[in-house]
Amino acid sequence: MKPVPTLQDIIGIEYSKLGFFREAQERITQLRTYAEELARKKQQIQAILDAITDVMLVLDLNYRIVSANNVYFKVFDHPFPIGRYCFEALRKRREPCNLCPATKALHNNSVQRQEDLIETLDGPKHLEITASPIKDGSGKPCHILLLKRDVTVEREYRRKCYEAEKMATIGLLASGVAHEINNPLTGIYGFSQALKRRLQNNRHKIPVDFAEDVELTLNIILEECRRCQDIIQSLLTYSRESPTTFTLVNLNELVQESLKLLKHRLAGNKKRRLTLNLDPHPTFIKGNPQQLKQLILNLVLNAIDATSDGGHIKISTRICRTDSVELEVDDDGCGIPDEHMSRIFDPFFTTKPVGQGTGMGLAICYNIAQNHGAYIKVHSQEGRGSKFIVVFPESKR
């Protein structure tokens, strides 16, 4: 027979129950605190991920998107990427991409990088793609971290830097070549003139036919020497780095003065029209007047050559909101083929027939623009015409 529980026994059991519930309540409070802290950490991590300016995606091993940061929605137009294949959401393809960095990352279990041109909401962009395998506890890939960084502007800066270095190198070479050629050329020109004078003084001693042949030959030599001297002068102008004096000049006035020099050339073709659209306000920039006139002349001469069969040339100046000043020379002539666009500022590059151009005009324009802290924008379409815009960095009214 079991003993009858006393009052002390009953109180002890209830006390134990009370202690259990108190401990459970403390655990619940502790778990709630942990859950709140975890939620804060999750929000903090998400804020960090959203603050990253690159597109960031997490893929599973089947290339389905598990997670995407907010930047994705600003770059790509697929509104619901989660659960989609990456090649479907990013490239609008039905099958994996060739040379996919995510595939390489999985295969090699290492970080893979490559650069590609990808269509975005803002048009085609050069994106640097980095694929990193996310590993589990055993070191095997379980997910893929995909980062896409826009390097379009960076590529453009690299291209401009390369062009500047290339032009500087060509300038040094051109200067050396010009000086080396100029010395013997001066001798040829001088001796040819001396021979021509002696021929004139001794014509009565020489058969008429022979004298005419010699004079014709000497005239050709002298003419070709003068053409070579023009080329050498262009080379020296292109490569010269002597300090130039910059003053405050009105671009409008320089345009009008330059056009006076081309008055007869412009009037030589009745089918060609010229429109002048100058900013009503004075377009002041800091520059060297002679160099700027040469830049204007070269651009207008190019437009004249492009409209040799007739056309319309428009010359404009304007002050932009950024306080920069633009000079625009626009024509509806023959235009520039796409395959030539990357070479138009290279010295000696020309599509004109032999003897009609040295290929130094735009190269000199490029150099003068660089000296003035300006840059040249070109828009051209073969058969439709060309537009050259020189952007000067600052103006003072």
Coordinates of C-alpha atoms in Angstrom, one line a residue, residues 2 15 31 80 104 107 124-125 150 200 208 252 256 283 309 339 364 371 386:
K2 CA 1.4 3.4 -1.2
Y15 CA 6.9 24.2 -7.4
L31 CA 14.6 32.6 -28.9
F80 CA 10.7 37.7 -62.3
K104 CA 33.9 27.0 -66.1
H107 CA 34.1 22.6 -63.8
P124 CA 24.3 47.2 -75.3
K125 CA 26.8 47.4 -72.5
D150 CA 29.4 47.6 -66.2
Q200 CA 67.6 79.9 -118.8
V208 CA 65.3 73.6 -128.3
N252 CA 32.4 82.8 -83.6
Q256 CA 34.0 83.8 -89.8
T283 CA 31.6 82.0 -77.6
D309 CA 29.2 66.5 -106.2
E339 CA 35.5 50.0 -91.3
I364 CA 46.3 67.6 -86.9
N371 CA 46.4 70.7 -76.9
S386 CA 29.4 63.2 -91.5

